CSV table of C-alpha atoms in Angstrom, one decimal:
chain,number,residue,atom,x,y,z
V,1,MET,CA,16.0,13.9,-22.9
V,2,ARG,CA,16.6,13.1,-19.5
V,3,GLN,CA,16.2,9.2,-19.3
V,4,THR,CA,14.3,8.7,-16.0
V,5,SER,CA,11.2,6.8,-16.0
V,6,ILE,CA,8.7,5.1,-13.9
V,7,THR,CA,6.8,2.2,-15.8
V,8,ILE,CA,4.0,0.4,-14.3
V,9,ASP,CA,3.1,-3.1,-15.1
V,10,LEU,CA,-0.5,-3.8,-15.0
V,11,ALA,CA,-0.4,-7.4,-15.6
V,12,ALA,CA,1.7,-7.8,-12.6
V,13,LEU,CA,-0.9,-6.1,-10.7
V,14,THR,CA,-3.6,-8.3,-12.1
V,15,HIS,CA,-1.3,-11.4,-11.4
V,16,ASN,CA,-0.8,-10.2,-7.6
V,17,LEU,CA,-4.6,-9.5,-7.2
V,18,GLN,CA,-4.9,-13.5,-8.4
V,19,ARG,CA,-2.4,-14.3,-5.8
V,20,VAL,CA,-4.6,-12.7,-3.1
V,21,LYS,CA,-7.8,-14.7,-4.4
V,22,ASP,CA,-5.3,-17.7,-4.4
V,23,TYR,CA,-4.7,-17.2,-0.6
V,24,ALA,CA,-8.2,-16.0,0.4
V,25,PRO,CA,-10.6,-18.2,-2.1
V,26,THR,CA,-13.9,-17.7,0.0
V,27,ALA,CA,-13.7,-14.2,0.9
V,28,LYS,CA,-14.3,-10.9,-1.3
V,29,VAL,CA,-11.6,-8.9,-1.9
V,30,LEU,CA,-11.6,-5.0,-1.0
V,31,ALA,CA,-8.7,-3.8,-3.2
V,32,MET,CA,-6.9,-0.9,-1.3
V,33,VAL,CA,-6.2,2.0,-3.9
V,34,LYS,CA,-5.8,4.6,-1.5
V,35,ALA,CA,-3.0,7.5,-1.7
V,36,ASN,CA,-3.2,7.1,-5.7
V,37,ALA,CA,-2.8,3.2,-5.3
V,38,TYR,CA,0.1,3.6,-3.0
V,39,GLY,CA,1.7,5.9,-5.7
V,40,HIS,CA,0.8,3.8,-9.0
V,41,GLY,CA,-1.5,6.0,-10.3
V,42,ALA,CA,-5.1,4.9,-9.1
V,43,VAL,CA,-6.9,5.9,-12.3
V,44,ASN,CA,-4.6,4.2,-14.7
V,45,CYS,CA,-4.5,1.0,-12.6
V,46,LEU,CA,-8.3,0.4,-12.7
V,47,PRO,CA,-8.5,-1.9,-15.5
V,48,ALA,CA,-5.8,-4.0,-13.5
V,49,VAL,CA,-8.2,-4.5,-10.2
V,50,ALA,CA,-11.3,-5.0,-12.4
V,51,GLN,CA,-11.9,-8.5,-10.6
V,52,ALA,CA,-11.9,-7.0,-7.3
V,53,ASP,CA,-15.3,-6.9,-5.6
V,54,ALA,CA,-14.7,-3.6,-4.3
V,55,LEU,CA,-12.2,-0.7,-4.2
V,56,GLY,CA,-10.9,0.9,-0.8
V,57,VAL,CA,-10.0,4.5,-0.5
V,58,ALA,CA,-9.1,6.9,2.3
V,59,CYS,CA,-11.5,9.6,1.7
V,60,LEU,CA,-14.4,10.6,-0.6
V,61,GLN,CA,-12.1,12.9,-2.6
V,62,GLU,CA,-10.4,9.8,-4.2
V,63,ALA,CA,-13.8,8.0,-4.5
V,64,LEU,CA,-14.9,11.0,-6.6
V,65,GLU,CA,-11.6,10.7,-8.7
V,66,LEU,CA,-12.4,7.0,-9.6
V,67,GLN,CA,-16.1,7.6,-10.2
V,68,GLN,CA,-15.2,10.2,-12.8
V,69,ALA,CA,-12.8,7.8,-14.1
V,70,GLY,CA,-15.7,5.3,-14.9
V,71,TRP,CA,-15.4,2.9,-11.8
V,72,GLN,CA,-19.1,1.8,-11.2
V,73,LYS,CA,-18.7,-1.0,-8.8
V,74,LEU,CA,-18.5,-0.5,-5.0
V,75,MET,CA,-16.1,1.7,-3.3
V,76,VAL,CA,-15.5,1.7,0.7
V,77,VAL,CA,-14.1,5.0,2.4
V,78,ILE,CA,-12.1,3.7,5.1
V,79,GLU,CA,-11.6,6.8,7.2
V,80,GLY,CA,-15.5,7.5,6.7
V,81,ALA,CA,-17.3,11.0,6.0
V,82,PHE,CA,-15.7,13.9,7.2
V,83,SER,CA,-19.3,16.1,7.2
V,84,LEU,CA,-22.8,15.2,7.0
V,85,ALA,CA,-22.8,16.4,3.2
V,86,GLU,CA,-20.1,13.6,2.3
V,87,TRP,CA,-22.1,11.0,4.2
V,88,GLN,CA,-25.2,12.1,2.3
V,89,TYR,CA,-23.3,11.9,-0.8
V,90,CYS,CA,-22.1,8.5,-0.2
V,91,THR,CA,-25.5,7.2,0.5
V,92,ALA,CA,-26.9,8.6,-2.4
V,93,HIS,CA,-24.2,7.3,-4.7
V,94,GLN,CA,-23.5,3.5,-3.3
V,95,ILE,CA,-20.5,4.4,-1.6
V,96,GLU,CA,-20.1,2.6,1.7
V,97,CYS,CA,-18.4,4.5,4.5
V,98,VAL,CA,-16.5,3.1,7.9
V,99,VAL,CA,-18.1,4.6,10.9
V,100,HIS,CA,-15.6,4.9,13.7
V,101,HIS,CA,-16.9,7.4,16.0
V,102,GLN,CA,-19.9,9.2,17.2
V,103,ARG,CA,-20.3,11.9,15.1
V,104,GLN,CA,-20.3,9.5,12.1
V,105,LEU,CA,-22.9,7.3,13.9
V,106,ASP,CA,-24.9,10.4,14.5
V,107,TRP,CA,-24.9,11.1,10.6
V,108,ALA,CA,-25.9,7.6,10.0
V,109,LEU,CA,-28.6,7.3,12.3
V,110,GLN,CA,-30.3,10.7,11.1
V,111,GLN,CA,-32.6,9.0,8.6
V,112,PRO,CA,-33.5,5.4,7.9
V,113,ALA,CA,-30.9,3.6,5.5
V,114,LYS,CA,-31.8,3.0,2.0
V,115,LYS,CA,-32.5,-0.9,1.3
V,116,GLY,CA,-28.9,-3.1,0.9
V,117,ALA,CA,-27.0,0.3,2.7
V,118,THR,CA,-24.0,-0.8,4.6
V,119,VAL,CA,-21.8,0.3,7.2
V,120,TRP,CA,-18.5,-0.9,8.1
V,121,LEU,CA,-18.3,-0.5,11.8
V,122,LYS,CA,-14.9,0.0,13.2
V,123,LEU,CA,-13.8,-1.8,16.2
V,124,ASN,CA,-10.6,-1.0,18.2
V,125,THR,CA,-9.0,-4.2,19.0
V,126,GLY,CA,-5.6,-2.5,20.1
V,127,MET,CA,-4.5,-0.4,17.2
V,128,ASN,CA,-5.9,2.3,19.4
V,129,ARG,CA,-6.2,4.8,16.6
V,130,LEU,CA,-9.8,4.5,15.3
V,131,GLY,CA,-12.9,2.7,16.5
V,132,PHE,CA,-15.4,2.0,19.1
V,133,THR,CA,-14.8,0.0,22.3
V,134,VAL,CA,-16.0,-3.5,22.9
V,135,GLY,CA,-18.1,-1.9,25.5
V,136,GLU,CA,-19.7,0.3,23.1
V,137,ILE,CA,-20.2,-1.9,20.0
V,138,LYS,CA,-23.2,-3.9,20.7
V,139,GLU,CA,-25.5,-0.8,21.3
V,140,ILE,CA,-24.3,0.8,18.2
V,141,ALA,CA,-24.4,-2.4,16.2
V,142,GLN,CA,-28.1,-2.7,17.3
V,143,GLN,CA,-29.2,0.9,16.5
V,144,LEU,CA,-27.6,0.4,13.1
V,145,THR,CA,-29.4,-2.5,12.5
V,146,SER,CA,-32.9,-1.0,13.8
V,147,SER,CA,-32.2,1.9,11.3
V,148,GLY,CA,-32.0,-0.5,8.3
V,149,TYR,CA,-28.2,-1.0,8.0
V,150,GLU,CA,-26.3,-4.0,7.0
V,151,ILE,CA,-23.1,-4.0,9.1
V,152,VAL,CA,-19.6,-5.1,8.3
V,153,LEU,CA,-17.5,-5.3,11.6
V,154,THR,CA,-14.1,-4.4,10.7
V,155,THR,CA,-10.7,-3.9,12.7
V,156,HIS,CA,-7.0,-3.5,11.8
V,157,PHE,CA,-3.8,-5.1,12.8
V,158,ALA,CA,-0.9,-3.3,14.3
V,159,ASN,CA,1.6,-6.1,13.8
V,160,ALA,CA,0.3,-8.4,11.4
V,161,ASP,CA,3.9,-8.5,9.5
V,162,VAL,CA,5.5,-10.3,12.6
V,163,ILE,CA,3.3,-13.4,12.5
V,164,ASP,CA,4.3,-14.5,16.2
V,165,HIS,CA,3.6,-11.0,17.9
V,166,PRO,CA,1.8,-11.7,21.1
V,167,ASN,CA,-1.0,-8.6,20.3
V,168,ASN,CA,-1.9,-10.4,17.3
V,169,GLN,CA,-3.6,-13.2,19.4
V,170,GLN,CA,-5.1,-10.7,21.3
V,171,GLN,CA,-6.6,-8.9,18.4
V,172,PHE,CA,-7.8,-12.4,17.2
V,173,GLU,CA,-9.7,-13.2,20.5
V,174,LEU,CA,-11.1,-9.6,20.5
V,175,PHE,CA,-12.3,-9.6,17.1
V,176,ASP,CA,-13.9,-13.1,17.1
V,177,SER,CA,-15.5,-12.7,20.3
V,178,THR,CA,-17.2,-9.5,19.3
V,179,LEU,CA,-18.4,-10.9,16.0
V,180,GLN,CA,-19.7,-14.1,17.5
V,181,MET,CA,-21.6,-11.7,20.2
V,182,LEU,CA,-23.1,-9.6,17.5
V,183,ARG,CA,-24.2,-12.4,15.4
V,184,GLU,CA,-26.0,-14.0,18.2
V,185,GLN,CA,-27.4,-11.1,20.0
V,186,VAL,CA,-28.0,-8.5,17.2
V,187,ASN,CA,-28.3,-9.9,14.0
V,188,PRO,CA,-26.6,-13.5,12.4
V,189,ALA,CA,-26.0,-11.5,9.1
V,190,ILE,CA,-23.6,-9.3,10.2
V,191,LYS,CA,-20.3,-10.0,8.3
V,192,GLY,CA,-16.6,-9.6,9.2
V,193,SER,CA,-13.4,-8.0,7.5
V,194,LEU,CA,-10.0,-8.6,9.7
V,195,CYS,CA,-7.2,-9.3,7.1
V,196,ASN,CA,-5.0,-7.0,5.6
V,197,SER,CA,-2.0,-7.8,3.3
V,198,ALA,CA,-0.1,-9.6,6.0
V,199,GLY,CA,-3.2,-11.3,7.6
V,200,ILE,CA,-4.1,-12.7,4.3
V,201,VAL,CA,-1.1,-14.4,4.1
V,202,ASN,CA,-0.3,-15.4,7.6
V,203,TRP,CA,-3.7,-16.6,8.7
V,204,SER,CA,-5.8,-18.5,5.9
V,205,ASP,CA,-8.5,-19.2,8.9
V,206,ARG,CA,-9.2,-15.6,9.6
V,207,HIS,CA,-10.1,-14.2,6.3
V,208,TYR,CA,-13.8,-13.9,7.0
V,209,ASP,CA,-16.2,-12.4,4.6
V,210,TRP,CA,-13.9,-9.6,3.3
V,211,VAL,CA,-10.1,-9.1,2.9
V,212,ARG,CA,-8.2,-5.9,2.1
V,213,PRO,CA,-5.2,-6.1,0.4
V,214,GLY,CA,-2.8,-3.4,-0.1
V,215,ILE,CA,0.6,-3.5,-0.4
V,216,ILE,CA,0.6,-7.2,-1.7
V,217,LEU,CA,-1.0,-5.9,-4.6
V,218,TYR,CA,2.0,-4.0,-5.7
V,219,GLY,CA,4.4,-6.6,-5.6
V,220,ALA,CA,6.1,-6.0,-2.1
V,221,THR,CA,6.0,-8.3,0.8
V,222,PRO,CA,3.6,-7.6,3.5
V,223,VAL,CA,5.4,-10.2,6.1
V,224,ASN,CA,9.0,-10.3,7.5
V,225,HIS,CA,9.3,-14.0,7.0
V,226,ALA,CA,9.1,-14.0,3.2
V,227,THR,CA,10.5,-12.2,0.3
V,228,ALA,CA,7.7,-11.0,-2.2
V,229,LYS,CA,9.4,-13.3,-4.9
V,230,GLN,CA,8.9,-16.4,-2.3
V,231,LEU,CA,5.4,-15.4,-2.1
V,232,ASN,CA,5.0,-15.3,-6.2
V,233,LEU,CA,4.6,-11.6,-6.1
V,234,GLN,CA,5.5,-9.5,-9.1
V,235,PRO,CA,6.9,-5.6,-8.8
V,236,VAL,CA,4.5,-3.4,-10.5
V,237,MET,CA,6.3,-0.1,-10.5
V,238,HIS,CA,10.0,-0.3,-12.0
V,239,PHE,CA,11.9,2.8,-11.3
V,240,ASN,CA,14.7,3.2,-14.3
V,241,ALA,CA,17.3,6.0,-15.2
V,242,SER,CA,20.5,6.0,-17.2
V,243,ILE,CA,24.3,6.6,-17.0
V,244,MET,CA,24.6,10.3,-18.0
V,245,ALA,CA,28.4,10.7,-17.5
V,246,ILE,CA,31.4,8.7,-16.5
V,247,HIS,CA,34.6,9.8,-15.0
V,248,THR,CA,37.9,8.3,-13.7
V,249,LEU,CA,38.8,9.3,-10.1
V,250,LYS,CA,42.4,8.5,-8.7
V,251,ALA,CA,43.0,7.5,-5.3
V,252,GLY,CA,42.0,10.3,-2.6
V,253,ASP,CA,39.7,11.9,-4.9
V,254,SER,CA,36.5,12.2,-3.3
V,255,VAL,CA,32.7,12.9,-4.9
V,256,GLY,CA,29.6,14.5,-4.2
V,257,TYR,CA,28.2,16.7,-1.5
V,258,GLY,CA,29.8,16.1,1.8
V,259,SER,CA,32.8,14.5,0.2
V,260,ARG,CA,31.5,11.4,1.8
V,261,TRP,CA,32.9,8.8,-0.4
V,262,THR,CA,36.6,8.8,-1.3
V,263,ALA,CA,38.2,6.5,-4.0
V,264,GLN,CA,40.8,4.5,-2.2
V,265,THR,CA,42.4,3.4,-5.5
V,266,ALA,CA,41.9,4.7,-9.1
V,267,ALA,CA,38.0,4.5,-9.6
V,268,ARG,CA,35.5,4.6,-12.5
V,269,ILE,CA,32.4,6.2,-11.4
V,270,GLY,CA,29.0,6.7,-13.0
V,271,ILE,CA,26.5,9.5,-12.8
V,272,VAL,CA,22.8,8.6,-12.9
V,273,SER,CA,20.2,10.6,-13.9
V,274,VAL,CA,18.0,10.5,-11.0
V,275,GLY,CA,17.9,12.1,-7.4
V,276,TYR,CA,15.4,12.7,-4.6
V,277,ALA,CA,13.5,15.2,-6.7
V,278,ASP,CA,12.4,12.0,-8.7
V,279,GLY,CA,11.5,10.0,-5.6
V,280,TYR,CA,14.7,8.2,-5.0
V,281,PRO,CA,15.6,8.4,-1.0
V,282,ARG,CA,18.5,10.8,-0.3
V,283,VAL,CA,19.5,8.7,2.7
V,284,ILE,CA,20.8,5.4,1.6
V,285,SER,CA,23.2,2.8,3.4
V,286,ASP,CA,26.3,1.7,1.9
V,287,ASP,CA,24.8,-1.4,1.2
V,288,ALA,CA,22.6,0.1,-1.7
V,289,TYR,CA,23.1,-0.6,-5.3
V,290,VAL,CA,21.4,0.1,-8.7
V,291,VAL,CA,21.8,-2.7,-11.4
V,292,ALA,CA,23.3,-1.7,-14.9
V,293,ALA,CA,23.7,-4.0,-17.8
V,294,GLY,CA,22.7,-6.9,-15.2
V,295,GLN,CA,25.4,-5.9,-13.0
V,296,GLN,CA,25.3,-4.4,-9.4
V,297,ALA,CA,26.8,-1.1,-9.2
V,298,PRO,CA,27.2,0.5,-5.6
V,299,ILE,CA,25.8,3.9,-4.9
V,300,ILE,CA,28.6,5.8,-3.6
V,301,GLY,CA,28.7,9.3,-2.2
V,302,ARG,CA,25.5,11.7,-1.3
V,303,VAL,CA,22.3,11.4,-3.5
V,304,ALA,CA,21.2,14.7,-4.9
V,305,MET,CA,18.4,16.2,-6.0
V,306,ASP,CA,18.6,15.5,-9.5
V,307,MET,CA,21.4,12.6,-9.7
V,308,LEU,CA,23.5,10.0,-7.9
V,309,MET,CA,26.8,8.4,-8.2
V,310,VAL,CA,27.5,4.5,-8.7
V,311,ASP,CA,31.0,2.9,-8.7
V,312,LEU,CA,31.5,1.1,-12.1
V,313,THR,CA,35.2,0.1,-11.4
V,314,HIS,CA,34.4,-3.6,-10.9
V,315,THR,CA,31.6,-3.9,-13.7
V,316,THR,CA,32.0,-4.3,-17.3
V,317,GLU,CA,29.6,-3.4,-20.2
V,318,VAL,CA,28.1,-0.3,-18.4
V,319,ASN,CA,28.7,2.9,-20.8
V,320,LEU,CA,27.2,6.1,-21.6
V,321,ASP,CA,23.4,6.0,-21.7
V,322,CYS,CA,23.6,2.4,-20.2
V,323,PRO,CA,19.9,1.9,-18.5
V,324,VAL,CA,19.8,1.6,-14.7
V,325,GLN,CA,17.3,0.1,-12.4
V,326,LEU,CA,16.6,1.4,-9.4
V,327,TRP,CA,14.3,-0.8,-8.2
V,328,GLY,CA,11.8,-3.5,-9.8
V,329,ASN,CA,12.9,-7.1,-10.4
V,330,ALA,CA,16.3,-6.1,-8.8
V,331,PRO,CA,16.7,-4.8,-6.4
V,332,SER,CA,13.5,-4.7,-5.3
V,333,ILE,CA,11.4,-2.2,-3.5
V,334,ASP,CA,11.6,-4.1,0.0
V,335,GLU,CA,15.7,-4.1,-0.5
V,336,VAL,CA,15.5,-0.4,-0.9
V,337,GLY,CA,13.3,0.4,1.8
V,338,GLY,CA,15.7,-1.8,4.0
V,339,TRP,CA,18.7,0.4,3.0
V,340,ASN,CA,16.8,3.7,3.7
V,341,ASP,CA,15.3,2.1,7.1
V,342,THR,CA,12.0,2.6,5.9
V,343,ILE,CA,9.2,0.4,4.1
V,344,SER,CA,8.2,-0.1,0.6
V,345,TYR,CA,4.9,1.6,1.1
V,346,GLU,CA,6.6,4.9,1.8
V,347,LEU,CA,9.2,4.8,-1.3
V,348,LEU,CA,6.4,3.9,-3.8
V,349,SER,CA,3.7,6.5,-2.3
V,350,VAL,CA,6.2,9.6,-2.6
V,351,VAL,CA,7.6,8.8,-6.2
V,352,THR,CA,7.2,12.0,-7.8
V,353,ARG,CA,5.8,12.9,-11.5
V,354,ARG,CA,9.1,14.5,-12.6
V,355,PRO,CA,9.8,11.0,-14.4
V,356,THR,CA,8.1,9.9,-17.4
V,357,TRP,CA,5.4,7.7,-16.3
V,358,ILE,CA,4.7,4.6,-18.6
V,359,TYR,CA,1.7,2.3,-18.3
V,360,GLN,CA,2.1,-1.4,-19.9
V,361,SER,CA,-0.4,-4.2,-20.0
């Protein structure tokens, strides 16, 4: 059998959730499991996030999957309802929704809220994707409060990973002043939710009532000034394969599609049983490597659909069937993202189901 696997370390996920609680001890935790838990398999990850106060999903379809799997605690649909029928289902089944445009507001106001019903009211502070403006937000909050809703004011950072980006301060000030105004002029019980993963790490004084960790849960760094290891995060996904063939090339021999790597001297190369059909990126920089027998083996040539090649010339103890780690402890998912000029989020979320998937506690 082809030795290509994805191992999900549920204990690492639980560890990372605890790290969030260490960073934000006074806030409730909305653990983001949208996009199938960032590619990790949301249903299988439920036991590892059991201590979260609620789960965040992108859409009702994701919430339904988790309900059917047995999740009984709160869920929040961060893109909100896409139809009146969805809104009605959510309100009937204690699923809370973000409201970010007029049509969703109209659905919310069509009938009085049930006791304890909560709306996550989206304020646009500069991301300029979703949300109401500051000029609109007071009247909307008054309408929701009059209809019996509790409110969590929420917004989303555009540059939280860059701690000194000037837009962060602008968003802070806009959110802070708006939340204060709403508490003074509409309802003092209105809650706030500002921080994503990067915000949780960077700004301990901005955690408010709810934090919304995403990538930090899965063991990748959310900031550009510290590695995951420096933040005491543990990788949750380990992507592994094996050496399926070994060849010796003479000087001048090329390997792979496009012949983009040529041996300058005699070289020993290994063929690894993984490719872009498994979720490993096709375009990778010359710095890229895998780890085999505890040693770095540079990736050479072009990654293909089912396999990639590594240079074993300067490694020892790497033989046929030797296990190969593509990402996990080393290299980290953040390193691989850098080699691909992308971010960990993308790589994790597009891994395919072709490898063997293993969940371990």
